[in-house]
Amino acid sequence: MQALVDRLRRPDARITVLTGAGVSAASGVPTFRGADGLWKNFRPETLATAEAFGRDPKLVWEWYAWRRSLIAACDPNPAHRVLAEWSRRFENFRLITQNVDGLHESAFAEATARQAGPSDVIRLHGSIWEVSCWQGCAKSPARWRDETLSFAELPPRCPHCGGMVRPGVVWFGETLEPDVVQQASDATECEVFITVGTSAIVYPAAGFITAARQNGAFTVEINPEATAATHTVDLALTGGAEKLLPDIDRQISA
Ligand code: APR
């Protein structure tokens, strides 16, 4: 732990944090894998692929509408808040997330009094609060924000062409946005790389841990359980992010 704290005491340290569903667990957002994970009760291939949406868009939207309502009732927890504070404190801080819940962005807005931009939170898998036109109609932007919790009809309609809209998330089998992957990849050029609350089995996210290590970073994992990355990192801290990140923050501020 001291090796990490010493590195984080430098305000110009180049720090990158990669987060997964576990960082939002203490806020009440379910993770995907594990005992109570979403993939225990729901099948990704019927809910989180373009084929599933093409087959049954209403079913897919019902699942996303349920998740939107659930997330809307959740607040950022101390882990999100520490990371938002670090984005203010450190000159060279990068946050990459696989989460679509928007809780990093909320914590960032609370800490900085401004909205998070694409370089403040690098969102690998999109946002559950964005939608796009399923047909990709020429008049609609690539994605737009829509925080509706109770849609008049499911699937909701594109205001530009009247076709269906889809959730603004990256589904299994889809390609991540190349510029977002490039930003994340650039962020692996760092001195400290901390992976928080991810099972580290979904790529390309999981590969960034190895990339950071190859780039010479001191790599750290924060997770209550062992993961695919545990044995590859320099320091594995066992516990919840909502406790360990504030602990680390207190130590670097002491
Ligand atoms: N603090 C930190 N980590 C936690 C906590 C906590 N309080 N609670 C659980 N975890 C850990 C679990 O031990 C697990 O390793 O969070 C991890 C969650 O893993 P997943 O559910 O697999 O989530 P994630 O790694 O983000 O999944 C990657 O897969 O299907 C998807 O697209 C979805 O972005 C997601 C991707």
Short mmCIF file of C-alpha atoms in Angstrom, two decimals, residues 22-190:
data_model
loop_
_atom_site.label_atom_id
_atom_site.label_comp_id
_atom_site.label_asym_id
_atom_site.label_seq_id
_atom_site.Cartn_x
_atom_site.Cartn_y
_atom_site.Cartn_z
CA GLY A 22 -18.17 -3.07 -8.89
CA VAL A 23 -17.45 0.64 -8.40
CA SER A 24 -21.22 1.26 -8.50
CA ALA A 25 -22.18 -1.77 -6.38
CA ALA A 26 -22.30 0.25 -3.15
CA SER A 27 -24.66 2.70 -4.88
CA GLY A 28 -27.10 -0.16 -5.45
CA VAL A 29 -26.43 -0.79 -9.15
CA PRO A 30 -26.23 -4.55 -9.81
CA THR A 31 -23.02 -5.96 -11.28
CA PHE A 32 -23.12 -8.35 -14.25
CA ARG A 33 -21.33 -11.41 -12.91
CA GLY A 34 -21.20 -13.01 -9.48
CA ALA A 35 -23.95 -14.32 -7.20
CA ASP A 36 -26.42 -11.44 -7.68
CA GLY A 37 -25.15 -10.37 -11.10
CA LEU A 38 -27.52 -9.43 -13.92
CA TRP A 39 -26.19 -12.25 -16.11
CA LYS A 40 -27.38 -14.78 -13.49
CA ASN A 41 -31.00 -13.88 -14.18
CA PHE A 42 -30.90 -12.51 -17.73
CA ARG A 43 -29.27 -13.86 -20.87
CA PRO A 44 -27.02 -11.37 -22.66
CA GLU A 45 -27.86 -12.88 -26.05
CA THR A 46 -31.58 -12.08 -25.61
CA LEU A 47 -31.03 -8.56 -24.24
CA ALA A 48 -27.67 -7.11 -25.13
CA THR A 49 -27.01 -7.78 -28.80
CA ALA A 50 -28.12 -6.07 -32.01
CA GLU A 51 -29.70 -9.38 -33.10
CA ALA A 52 -31.80 -9.45 -29.92
CA PHE A 53 -32.94 -5.88 -30.57
CA GLY A 54 -33.80 -6.69 -34.18
CA ARG A 55 -35.82 -9.71 -33.00
CA ASP A 56 -37.67 -8.17 -30.07
CA PRO A 57 -36.99 -4.43 -29.57
CA LYS A 58 -39.79 -4.08 -27.01
CA LEU A 59 -38.32 -6.77 -24.74
CA VAL A 60 -34.86 -5.23 -24.98
CA TRP A 61 -36.24 -1.75 -24.23
CA GLU A 62 -38.24 -3.05 -21.27
CA TRP A 63 -35.00 -4.33 -19.77
CA TYR A 64 -33.18 -1.04 -20.41
CA ALA A 65 -36.14 0.99 -19.12
CA TRP A 66 -36.06 -1.11 -15.92
CA ARG A 67 -32.32 -0.53 -15.53
CA ARG A 68 -32.72 3.22 -16.18
CA SER A 69 -35.32 3.47 -13.38
CA LEU A 70 -33.14 1.47 -11.04
CA ILE A 71 -30.06 3.61 -11.75
CA ALA A 72 -32.03 6.87 -11.53
CA ALA A 73 -32.69 6.02 -7.87
CA CYS A 74 -28.94 5.58 -7.16
CA ASP A 75 -26.41 8.19 -6.09
CA PRO A 76 -22.64 8.23 -6.50
CA ASN A 77 -20.87 6.53 -3.58
CA PRO A 78 -17.57 7.49 -1.88
CA ALA A 79 -15.57 5.63 -4.58
CA HIS A 80 -17.05 7.78 -7.36
CA ARG A 81 -16.50 10.88 -5.22
CA VAL A 82 -12.82 10.16 -4.56
CA LEU A 83 -12.20 9.58 -8.28
CA ALA A 84 -13.98 12.82 -9.15
CA GLU A 85 -11.85 14.62 -6.58
CA TRP A 86 -8.68 13.07 -8.03
CA SER A 87 -9.61 14.36 -11.47
CA ARG A 88 -9.45 17.83 -9.92
CA ARG A 89 -6.39 17.24 -7.81
CA PHE A 90 -4.06 15.54 -10.29
CA GLU A 91 -2.91 17.28 -13.44
CA ASN A 92 -2.53 14.01 -15.33
CA PHE A 93 -5.50 11.91 -14.27
CA ARG A 94 -7.50 9.73 -16.66
CA LEU A 95 -10.66 7.80 -15.85
CA ILE A 96 -11.77 4.97 -18.13
CA THR A 97 -15.06 3.25 -17.34
CA GLN A 98 -16.96 0.28 -18.69
CA ASN A 99 -20.04 1.50 -16.83
CA VAL A 100 -23.01 3.02 -18.62
CA ASP A 101 -24.75 4.23 -15.44
CA GLY A 102 -23.47 7.84 -15.46
CA LEU A 103 -22.51 7.84 -11.77
CA HIS A 104 -18.90 8.92 -12.44
CA GLU A 105 -20.28 11.82 -14.45
CA SER A 106 -22.65 12.80 -11.60
CA ALA A 107 -19.82 12.74 -9.06
CA PHE A 108 -17.63 14.74 -11.45
CA ALA A 109 -20.34 17.39 -11.85
CA GLU A 110 -20.72 17.59 -8.05
CA ALA A 111 -16.96 17.97 -7.52
CA THR A 112 -16.20 20.40 -10.33
CA ALA A 113 -19.52 22.21 -10.90
CA ARG A 114 -19.27 21.41 -14.61
CA GLN A 115 -20.46 18.55 -16.81
CA ALA A 116 -18.00 15.76 -17.56
CA GLY A 117 -16.73 15.84 -21.14
CA PRO A 118 -15.49 12.87 -23.18
CA SER A 119 -11.93 13.32 -21.96
CA ASP A 120 -13.00 13.54 -18.28
CA VAL A 121 -14.71 10.15 -18.34
CA ILE A 122 -13.68 7.82 -21.16
CA ARG A 123 -16.82 5.72 -21.63
CA LEU A 124 -15.88 2.50 -23.35
CA HIS A 125 -19.40 1.04 -23.45
CA GLY A 126 -21.46 4.19 -24.02
CA SER A 127 -24.21 5.50 -21.78
CA ILE A 128 -27.59 4.18 -20.76
CA TRP A 129 -28.73 7.84 -20.76
CA GLU A 130 -28.10 8.22 -24.48
CA VAL A 131 -30.00 6.81 -27.45
CA SER A 132 -29.46 6.64 -31.18
CA CYS A 133 -31.58 6.07 -34.25
CA TRP A 134 -31.70 2.34 -35.03
CA GLN A 135 -31.79 3.04 -38.78
CA GLY A 136 -29.01 5.64 -38.39
CA CYS A 137 -31.19 8.19 -40.23
CA ALA A 138 -29.33 11.06 -41.85
CA LYS A 139 -31.11 13.77 -39.83
CA SER A 140 -30.31 12.41 -36.36
CA PRO A 141 -27.01 12.94 -34.52
CA ALA A 142 -24.91 9.82 -33.89
CA ARG A 143 -26.28 9.75 -30.30
CA TRP A 144 -28.24 12.08 -28.11
CA ARG A 145 -29.08 12.34 -24.43
CA ASP A 146 -32.52 11.18 -23.33
CA GLU A 147 -33.23 10.73 -19.62
CA THR A 148 -36.89 9.74 -20.00
CA LEU A 149 -37.87 7.21 -17.35
CA SER A 150 -41.36 6.46 -18.52
CA PHE A 151 -41.56 6.28 -22.29
CA ALA A 152 -45.02 6.72 -23.84
CA GLU A 153 -44.23 3.81 -26.14
CA LEU A 154 -41.58 1.10 -26.33
CA PRO A 155 -39.45 1.16 -28.38
CA PRO A 156 -39.32 4.96 -28.33
CA ARG A 157 -39.42 6.71 -31.70
CA CYS A 158 -36.71 8.74 -33.42
CA PRO A 159 -37.86 12.40 -33.44
CA HIS A 160 -36.23 12.81 -36.86
CA CYS A 161 -37.47 9.85 -38.91
CA GLY A 162 -40.12 8.17 -36.73
CA GLY A 163 -38.19 4.88 -36.71
CA MET A 164 -37.06 3.10 -33.54
CA VAL A 165 -34.36 4.40 -31.26
CA ARG A 166 -31.94 2.09 -29.46
CA PRO A 167 -30.05 2.45 -26.19
CA GLY A 168 -26.71 4.28 -26.60
CA VAL A 169 -24.66 1.39 -25.22
CA VAL A 170 -22.22 -0.95 -26.89
CA TRP A 171 -23.72 -4.42 -27.16
CA PHE A 172 -21.91 -7.75 -27.33
CA GLY A 173 -20.54 -8.28 -30.81
CA GLU A 174 -20.42 -4.53 -31.57
CA THR A 175 -17.31 -2.51 -32.22
CA LEU A 176 -16.32 0.11 -29.69
CA GLU A 177 -15.92 3.66 -30.99
CA PRO A 178 -12.35 3.82 -32.33
CA ASP A 179 -11.58 7.29 -30.91
CA VAL A 180 -12.75 6.19 -27.46
CA VAL A 181 -10.56 3.08 -27.63
CA GLN A 182 -7.66 5.27 -28.76
CA GLN A 183 -8.16 7.64 -25.81
CA ALA A 184 -8.22 4.70 -23.40
CA SER A 185 -5.21 3.16 -25.02
CA ASP A 186 -3.31 6.47 -24.76
CA ALA A 187 -4.26 6.57 -21.07
CA THR A 188 -2.35 3.31 -20.48
CA GLU A 189 0.82 5.42 -20.90
CA CYS A 190 0.92 6.21 -17.20
#
